[in-house]
Tab-separated table of C-alpha atoms in Angstrom:
chain	number	residue	atom	x	y	z
A	1	MET	CA	81.495	15.321	66.311
A	2	PRO	CA	83.006	12.264	64.636
A	3	THR	CA	82.280	8.842	66.054
A	4	GLY	CA	85.332	6.911	67.216
A	5	SER	CA	86.115	3.230	67.011
A	6	LEU	CA	84.576	0.609	69.260
A	7	ARG	CA	87.858	0.323	71.110
A	8	GLY	CA	87.864	4.057	71.735
A	9	THR	CA	84.283	3.937	72.987
A	10	LEU	CA	84.962	1.197	75.499
A	11	ALA	CA	88.176	2.853	76.613
A	12	ALA	CA	86.269	6.053	77.331
A	13	VAL	CA	83.668	4.187	79.363
A	14	ALA	CA	86.269	2.199	81.261
A	15	GLY	CA	87.941	5.460	82.160
A	16	LEU	CA	84.810	6.525	84.015
A	17	ALA	CA	85.098	3.802	86.589
A	18	GLY	CA	88.557	2.318	86.429
A	19	LEU	CA	88.132	-1.427	86.741
A	20	LEU	CA	84.670	-2.120	85.345
A	21	GLY	CA	82.682	-5.343	84.958
A	22	LEU	CA	80.718	-4.549	81.806
A	23	ALA	CA	78.644	-7.700	81.680
A	24	GLY	CA	77.598	-7.437	85.319
A	25	LEU	CA	76.304	-3.914	84.758
A	26	GLY	CA	74.241	-4.716	81.696
A	27	VAL	CA	76.471	-2.720	79.364
A	28	LEU	CA	76.268	-3.289	75.618
A	29	PRO	CA	79.797	-2.851	74.155
A	30	GLY	CA	78.605	-1.204	70.960
A	31	PRO	CA	77.598	2.161	69.505
A	32	GLY	CA	73.851	1.434	69.101
A	33	ALA	CA	70.991	0.600	71.431
A	34	ALA	CA	69.610	-2.933	71.462
A	35	PRO	CA	66.457	-4.334	73.063
A	36	ALA	CA	66.892	-5.223	76.718
A	37	ARG	CA	65.723	-8.552	78.091
A	38	ALA	CA	62.680	-8.583	80.373
A	39	GLY	CA	63.370	-6.690	83.604
A	40	GLU	CA	66.756	-5.514	82.384
A	41	ILE	CA	68.273	-2.042	82.303
A	42	VAL	CA	70.970	-1.658	79.658
A	43	PHE	CA	73.611	1.072	79.479
A	44	THR	CA	74.959	1.535	75.941
A	45	PRO	CA	78.223	3.501	75.660
A	46	VAL	CA	78.548	5.959	72.768
A	47	ASP	CA	81.740	7.790	71.830
A	48	ASP	CA	80.605	11.290	70.829
A	49	GLY	CA	84.086	12.361	69.761
A	50	ASP	CA	86.356	15.116	71.040
A	51	ILE	CA	85.354	17.745	73.605
A	52	LEU	CA	86.367	20.688	71.434
A	53	THR	CA	83.883	23.520	70.884
A	54	GLU	CA	84.546	26.068	68.174
A	55	VAL	CA	84.126	29.670	69.343
A	56	SER	CA	83.581	32.439	66.809
A	57	GLY	CA	86.433	34.919	66.881
A	58	ALA	CA	88.273	33.138	69.690
A	59	GLU	CA	90.359	30.060	70.431
A	60	THR	CA	88.545	26.733	70.272
A	61	LEU	CA	87.394	25.610	73.699
A	62	ASN	CA	89.637	22.817	75.055
A	63	GLU	CA	92.139	23.255	72.246
A	64	GLY	CA	94.920	20.684	72.722
A	65	SER	CA	92.796	18.170	74.666
A	66	THR	CA	92.522	14.526	73.549
A	67	LEU	CA	89.642	13.725	75.916
A	68	ARG	CA	86.532	12.296	74.268
A	69	ARG	CA	82.933	12.882	75.310
A	70	THR	CA	80.982	9.745	76.235
A	71	TYR	CA	77.243	9.100	76.398
A	72	LEU	CA	75.793	6.296	78.496
A	73	VAL	CA	72.363	5.674	76.980
A	74	VAL	CA	69.941	3.862	79.289
A	75	ASN	CA	67.146	1.661	77.940
A	76	GLU	CA	64.703	-0.309	80.087
A	77	ALA	CA	63.054	-3.448	78.724
A	78	GLN	CA	59.503	-2.299	79.551
A	79	ALA	CA	59.915	1.310	78.395
A	80	PRO	CA	57.417	2.529	75.750
A	81	VAL	CA	60.288	4.314	73.960
A	82	ARG	CA	63.823	3.456	72.863
A	83	LEU	CA	66.796	5.821	72.890
A	84	GLU	CA	69.727	5.611	70.501
A	85	ARG	CA	72.941	7.693	70.648
A	86	VAL	CA	71.131	10.155	72.934
A	87	GLY	CA	73.172	12.715	74.840
A	88	ILE	CA	74.082	16.378	75.231
A	89	ASP	CA	76.682	18.171	73.123
A	90	THR	CA	78.043	21.718	73.249
A	91	ARG	CA	78.165	24.523	70.736
A	92	HIS	CA	78.762	28.262	70.672
A	93	ASP	CA	75.904	30.521	69.606
A	94	ALA	CA	77.750	33.334	67.860
A	95	ASP	CA	74.657	35.517	67.405
A	96	ARG	CA	74.029	35.643	71.170
A	97	ASP	CA	77.664	35.098	72.206
A	98	ARG	CA	76.783	32.250	74.535
A	99	PHE	CA	77.274	28.514	74.822
A	100	VAL	CA	74.441	26.022	74.359
A	101	LEU	CA	73.904	22.481	75.600
A	102	HIS	CA	71.882	20.768	72.897
A	103	PRO	CA	70.318	17.293	72.759
A	104	GLU	CA	71.141	14.811	70.034
A	105	GLY	CA	70.322	11.240	69.106
A	106	THR	CA	66.949	9.658	68.374
A	107	LEU	CA	63.891	8.561	70.322
A	108	THR	CA	61.705	5.799	68.872
A	109	ALA	CA	58.193	5.049	70.117
A	110	VAL	CA	57.790	1.319	70.790
A	111	GLN	CA	54.045	1.866	71.166
A	112	PRO	CA	51.791	4.909	70.653
A	113	VAL	CA	52.690	7.599	73.191
A	114	ARG	CA	51.490	11.109	74.018
A	115	ALA	CA	54.311	12.565	76.144
A	116	VAL	CA	57.873	11.681	77.162
A	117	ARG	CA	60.213	13.087	79.789
A	118	LEU	CA	63.933	12.503	79.275
A	119	VAL	CA	66.573	13.139	81.924
A	120	PHE	CA	70.235	13.904	81.225
A	121	ALA	CA	72.809	13.698	84.031
A	122	LEU	CA	75.916	15.722	83.099
A	123	PHE	CA	79.372	15.052	84.542
A	124	ASP	CA	82.634	16.944	84.229
A	125	VAL	CA	86.191	15.889	83.411
A	126	PHE	CA	86.648	14.735	87.018
A	127	ASP	CA	83.401	12.660	87.024
A	128	ARG	CA	81.681	15.236	89.239
A	129	PRO	CA	78.037	16.186	88.562
A	130	ILE	CA	77.557	19.447	86.659
A	131	ARG	CA	73.759	19.531	86.532
A	132	THR	CA	70.733	17.520	85.463
A	133	LEU	CA	68.644	18.543	82.453
A	134	THR	CA	65.043	17.537	81.761
A	135	LEU	CA	63.439	17.481	78.325
A	136	THR	CA	59.656	17.029	78.083
A	137	LEU	CA	58.208	16.220	74.671
A	138	VAL	CA	54.408	16.544	74.405
A	139	ARG	CA	53.589	15.088	71.012
A	140	ASP	CA	51.452	12.269	69.642
A	141	LEU	CA	53.788	9.545	68.394
A	142	ALA	CA	52.611	6.442	66.593
A	143	ALA	CA	54.369	3.126	67.180
A	144	GLY	CA	57.628	3.221	65.248
A	145	ALA	CA	57.754	7.025	65.024
A	146	VAL	CA	61.256	8.469	65.350
A	147	VAL	CA	62.119	11.877	66.833
A	148	ASP	CA	65.456	13.515	66.006
A	149	LEU	CA	66.311	15.219	69.291
A	150	ALA	CA	68.759	17.559	67.545
A	151	THR	CA	65.747	19.434	66.184
A	152	LEU	CA	64.619	20.397	69.708
A	153	PRO	CA	65.737	23.470	71.680
A	154	GLY	CA	68.760	23.319	73.960
A	155	TRP	CA	69.780	25.030	77.213
A	156	PRO	CA	72.010	28.071	77.774
A	157	ALA	CA	75.354	27.131	79.327
A	158	SER	CA	78.237	28.926	80.958
A	159	ALA	CA	81.715	28.709	79.464
A	160	PRO	CA	82.914	26.456	82.345
A	161	GLU	CA	79.999	24.049	81.743
A	162	ALA	CA	80.782	23.838	78.027
A	163	ARG	CA	84.467	23.398	78.789
A	164	ASP	CA	84.084	20.709	81.441
A	165	LEU	CA	81.309	18.481	80.033
A	166	LEU	CA	82.714	14.978	79.502
A	167	SER	CA	80.059	12.343	80.301
A	168	VAL	CA	76.272	12.235	79.913
A	169	VAL	CA	73.846	9.604	81.195
A	170	SER	CA	70.525	9.732	79.284
A	171	HIS	CA	67.316	7.888	80.118
A	172	ALA	CA	63.557	8.045	79.693
A	173	ALA	CA	62.167	8.843	83.129
A	174	THR	CA	58.420	9.059	82.437
A	175	VAL	CA	56.184	8.229	79.469
A	176	ARG	CA	52.449	8.704	78.939
A	177	PRO	CA	51.257	5.989	76.555
A	178	ALA	CA	48.238	6.550	74.333
A	179	ALA	CA	46.429	3.922	76.411
A	180	GLY	CA	46.999	2.684	79.931
A	181	PRO	CA	48.730	4.195	82.953
A	182	VAL	CA	51.733	6.503	82.953
A	183	TRP	CA	54.993	4.539	82.815
A	184	SER	CA	57.823	5.498	85.191
A	185	GLY	CA	61.381	4.338	84.793
A	186	ASN	CA	63.360	2.706	87.578
A	187	THR	CA	65.298	5.853	88.453
A	188	ALA	CA	66.642	4.443	91.722
A	189	ARG	CA	68.117	1.445	89.888
A	190	VAL	CA	69.589	3.714	87.198
A	191	HIS	CA	71.258	5.834	89.878
A	192	ARG	CA	72.675	2.744	91.602
A	193	ASP	CA	74.181	1.499	88.354
A	194	MET	CA	75.559	4.971	87.593
A	195	ALA	CA	77.325	4.899	90.964
A	196	ARG	CA	78.978	1.624	89.959
A	197	PHE	CA	80.394	3.518	86.974
A	198	GLY	CA	81.813	6.069	89.398
A	199	LEU	CA	79.122	8.617	88.490
A	200	LEU	CA	77.050	9.845	91.429
A	201	ALA	CA	73.730	11.387	90.438
A	202	ARG	CA	72.611	14.704	91.867
A	203	ASP	CA	68.910	14.720	92.794
C-alpha cells in the first residue's frame, strides 16, 4: 500500500484516541523508527495506506472507504532488536480463496541474537481488539542483520477480519541474545500506553 504524508500519518494516529498528547506518550511523529533514550518506550506511527484489499473475481474489500490503516511500532531502548514500519497487512489468496494477514516491515538486530518473538495487537475500525498474533523467529542474526518480515509466512483470516483491520500495535516481546540472559519487553507498560491511545489490549 502507498505511504501517505506525515500529516496523514499523524491524523490517523490522532483518530485512535481523540485528543492525544504525543510527547507525553513517547510518540515519534515520523514514518521511521529512531533510537529510544535509556528507559524509554517509543511508539512510532506509520501510515500503511488505504484499507482496500483486492479480491480475485469479486469487488474489492472496503471499496469506497477512505480509512487508512495505521501501525504503531513499539521500540524499547534496551531491546536487542529494532523494528521499523512493522505491522500486519491483508491480502486475498486467490489459489486457496482465503484472506491472509501477513507481516511486513523490517527487524534489525542491535546485537547478535538467536531467537525473537514479536507480538501484533490487531484492532478494528471501532478500535476494538480483533486478535493478537505472535511471530517467533528462530535464526542466528549477527549485529546489524536485517530481516524483511514480508518474506515470512502469514496467518489465515476470515473476511470480516480482513475487512475490519484498521490499527496494529507491533512490539518485540522476547529476545534470546547470543550471550547473556533472555530479554523480555515491558509488556505491561506497552499495554498501559496502548490504553492511553484508546486501544485496550486483549491478553
